[in-house]
Structure formats: C-alpha cells, structure tokens
PDB file of C-alpha atoms in Angstrom:
ATOM      1  CA  MET F   1      26.423  -9.806 -19.710  1.00  0.00           C
ATOM      2  CA  GLU F   2      27.850 -10.353 -16.262  1.00  0.00           C
ATOM      3  CA  LYS F   3      25.290 -11.736 -13.805  1.00  0.00           C
ATOM      4  CA  ARG F   4      25.815  -9.002 -11.212  1.00  0.00           C
ATOM      5  CA  GLN F   5      25.427  -6.256 -13.797  1.00  0.00           C
ATOM      6  CA  ALA F   6      22.298  -7.887 -15.246  1.00  0.00           C
ATOM      7  CA  LYS F   7      20.700  -8.070 -11.794  1.00  0.00           C
ATOM      8  CA  ARG F   8      21.511  -4.395 -11.146  1.00  0.00           C
ATOM      9  CA  ILE F   9      19.852  -3.405 -14.419  1.00  0.00           C
ATOM     10  CA  ILE F  10      16.785  -5.493 -13.577  1.00  0.00           C
ATOM     11  CA  GLU F  11      16.664  -3.898 -10.127  1.00  0.00           C
ATOM     12  CA  ALA F  12      16.876  -0.395 -11.632  1.00  0.00           C
ATOM     13  CA  ALA F  13      14.173  -1.195 -14.188  1.00  0.00           C
ATOM     14  CA  LEU F  14      11.862  -2.487 -11.465  1.00  0.00           C
ATOM     15  CA  PHE F  15      12.559   0.507  -9.235  1.00  0.00           C
ATOM     16  CA  THR F  16      11.748   3.039 -11.939  1.00  0.00           C
ATOM     17  CA  ALA F  17       8.800   1.213 -13.517  1.00  0.00           C
ATOM     18  CA  PRO F  18       5.303   2.502 -12.679  1.00  0.00           C
ATOM     19  CA  GLY F  19       4.005  -1.085 -12.550  1.00  0.00           C
ATOM     20  CA  ALA F  20       4.910  -4.707 -13.139  1.00  0.00           C
ATOM     21  CA  ILE F  21       7.294  -5.655 -15.942  1.00  0.00           C
ATOM     22  CA  ALA F  22       7.016  -8.961 -17.816  1.00  0.00           C
ATOM     23  CA  VAL F  23      10.046 -11.244 -17.553  1.00  0.00           C
ATOM     24  CA  LYS F  24      10.185 -11.256 -21.356  1.00  0.00           C
ATOM     25  CA  GLU F  25      10.582  -7.469 -21.326  1.00  0.00           C
ATOM     26  CA  LEU F  26      13.288  -7.655 -18.652  1.00  0.00           C
ATOM     27  CA  ALA F  27      15.091 -10.240 -20.810  1.00  0.00           C
ATOM     28  CA  HIS F  28      14.971  -7.824 -23.732  1.00  0.00           C
ATOM     29  CA  ILE F  29      16.346  -4.985 -21.564  1.00  0.00           C
ATOM     30  CA  ILE F  30      19.367  -7.010 -20.447  1.00  0.00           C
ATOM     31  CA  ASN F  31      19.694  -8.895 -23.751  1.00  0.00           C
ATOM     32  CA  VAL F  32      19.608 -12.329 -22.115  1.00  0.00           C
ATOM     33  CA  ASN F  33      17.223 -15.244 -22.734  1.00  0.00           C
ATOM     34  CA  VAL F  34      14.011 -15.484 -20.722  1.00  0.00           C
ATOM     35  CA  ALA F  35      15.064 -18.576 -18.753  1.00  0.00           C
ATOM     36  CA  GLU F  36      18.271 -16.937 -17.520  1.00  0.00           C
ATOM     37  CA  THR F  37      16.389 -13.729 -16.752  1.00  0.00           C
ATOM     38  CA  ARG F  38      13.906 -15.739 -14.669  1.00  0.00           C
ATOM     39  CA  VAL F  39      16.833 -17.117 -12.634  1.00  0.00           C
ATOM     40  CA  PHE F  40      18.132 -13.575 -12.030  1.00  0.00           C
ATOM     41  CA  VAL F  41      14.676 -12.383 -10.975  1.00  0.00           C
ATOM     42  CA  ASN F  42      14.250 -15.302  -8.566  1.00  0.00           C
ATOM     43  CA  GLU F  43      17.656 -14.561  -7.050  1.00  0.00           C
ATOM     44  CA  LEU F  44      16.696 -10.913  -6.582  1.00  0.00           C
ATOM     45  CA  ILE F  45      13.411 -11.920  -4.942  1.00  0.00           C
ATOM     46  CA  HIS F  46      15.304 -14.094  -2.435  1.00  0.00           C
ATOM     47  CA  GLU F  47      17.975 -11.430  -1.848  1.00  0.00           C
ATOM     48  CA  TYR F  48      15.293  -8.863  -0.996  1.00  0.00           C
ATOM     49  CA  GLN F  49      13.548 -11.345   1.311  1.00  0.00           C
ATOM     50  CA  ALA F  50      16.821 -11.803   3.183  1.00  0.00           C
ATOM     51  CA  LYS F  51      17.498  -8.050   3.514  1.00  0.00           C
ATOM     52  CA  ASP F  52      16.310  -5.996   6.446  1.00  0.00           C
ATOM     53  CA  THR F  53      14.483  -3.514   4.235  1.00  0.00           C
ATOM     54  CA  SER F  54      10.985  -2.199   3.622  1.00  0.00           C
ATOM     55  CA  LEU F  55      11.221  -3.037  -0.101  1.00  0.00           C
ATOM     56  CA  GLU F  56      10.467  -6.301  -1.842  1.00  0.00           C
ATOM     57  CA  ILE F  57      10.359  -7.739  -5.331  1.00  0.00           C
ATOM     58  CA  ARG F  58       7.172  -9.642  -6.095  1.00  0.00           C
ATOM     59  CA  ASP F  59       6.369 -12.045  -8.902  1.00  0.00           C
ATOM     60  CA  GLU F  60       2.778 -11.291  -9.879  1.00  0.00           C
ATOM     61  CA  PRO F  61       0.548 -12.635 -12.684  1.00  0.00           C
ATOM     62  CA  GLU F  62       1.127  -9.484 -14.749  1.00  0.00           C
ATOM     63  CA  GLY F  63       4.904  -9.483 -14.201  1.00  0.00           C
ATOM     64  CA  VAL F  64       7.594  -8.616 -11.693  1.00  0.00           C
ATOM     65  CA  ARG F  65       7.197  -5.580  -9.462  1.00  0.00           C
ATOM     66  CA  MET F  66       9.250  -3.800  -6.829  1.00  0.00           C
ATOM     67  CA  GLY F  67       7.244  -2.354  -3.996  1.00  0.00           C
ATOM     68  CA  VAL F  68       6.941  -1.698  -0.323  1.00  0.00           C
ATOM     69  CA  LYS F  69       6.349  -4.696   1.936  1.00  0.00           C
ATOM     70  CA  GLU F  70       2.762  -4.929   3.112  1.00  0.00           C
ATOM     71  CA  GLU F  71       3.583  -4.110   6.718  1.00  0.00           C
ATOM     72  CA  TYR F  72       5.071  -0.750   5.628  1.00  0.00           C
ATOM     73  CA  GLU F  73       2.314   0.344   3.237  1.00  0.00           C
TER      74      GLU F  73
END
C-alpha cells in the first residue's frame, strides 16, 4: 500500500474511533506490518504537531487516539 494512502486510512480510523486503537489493529486495517505502521503513526503525530489545528494524534498506553488539544477542550 502506498504510504500516503495508508496514512489517510489510519487518520480516518482514528477520527471515527470512539477511543484509542492499538497499533497492531491499525496494521491489520492497512495490511502492513506493525513496525511500518508505527512509522506511519509517528509521522502523523509529527504532522499534526506542525499543523495549526485544534486536533492532535496522541500515543497513549492503550493505543493511538485522535483528539482535541488540551487547550481547546
């Protein structure tokens, strides 16, 4: 799967999920190994940090979550 497409699918999954999603589950969704999925997730985290937006992607103990930045909650 193309990297850009994989990251878009991960982003959509995080946006629609009611809670955190394990990296292993994200890897299954995009049909890519866990290590490569972790790289995509880390890239998305940094991309959201660089954006001027109220949203963020967080890596939490229970998985990866998209949410509103603390200052906007």
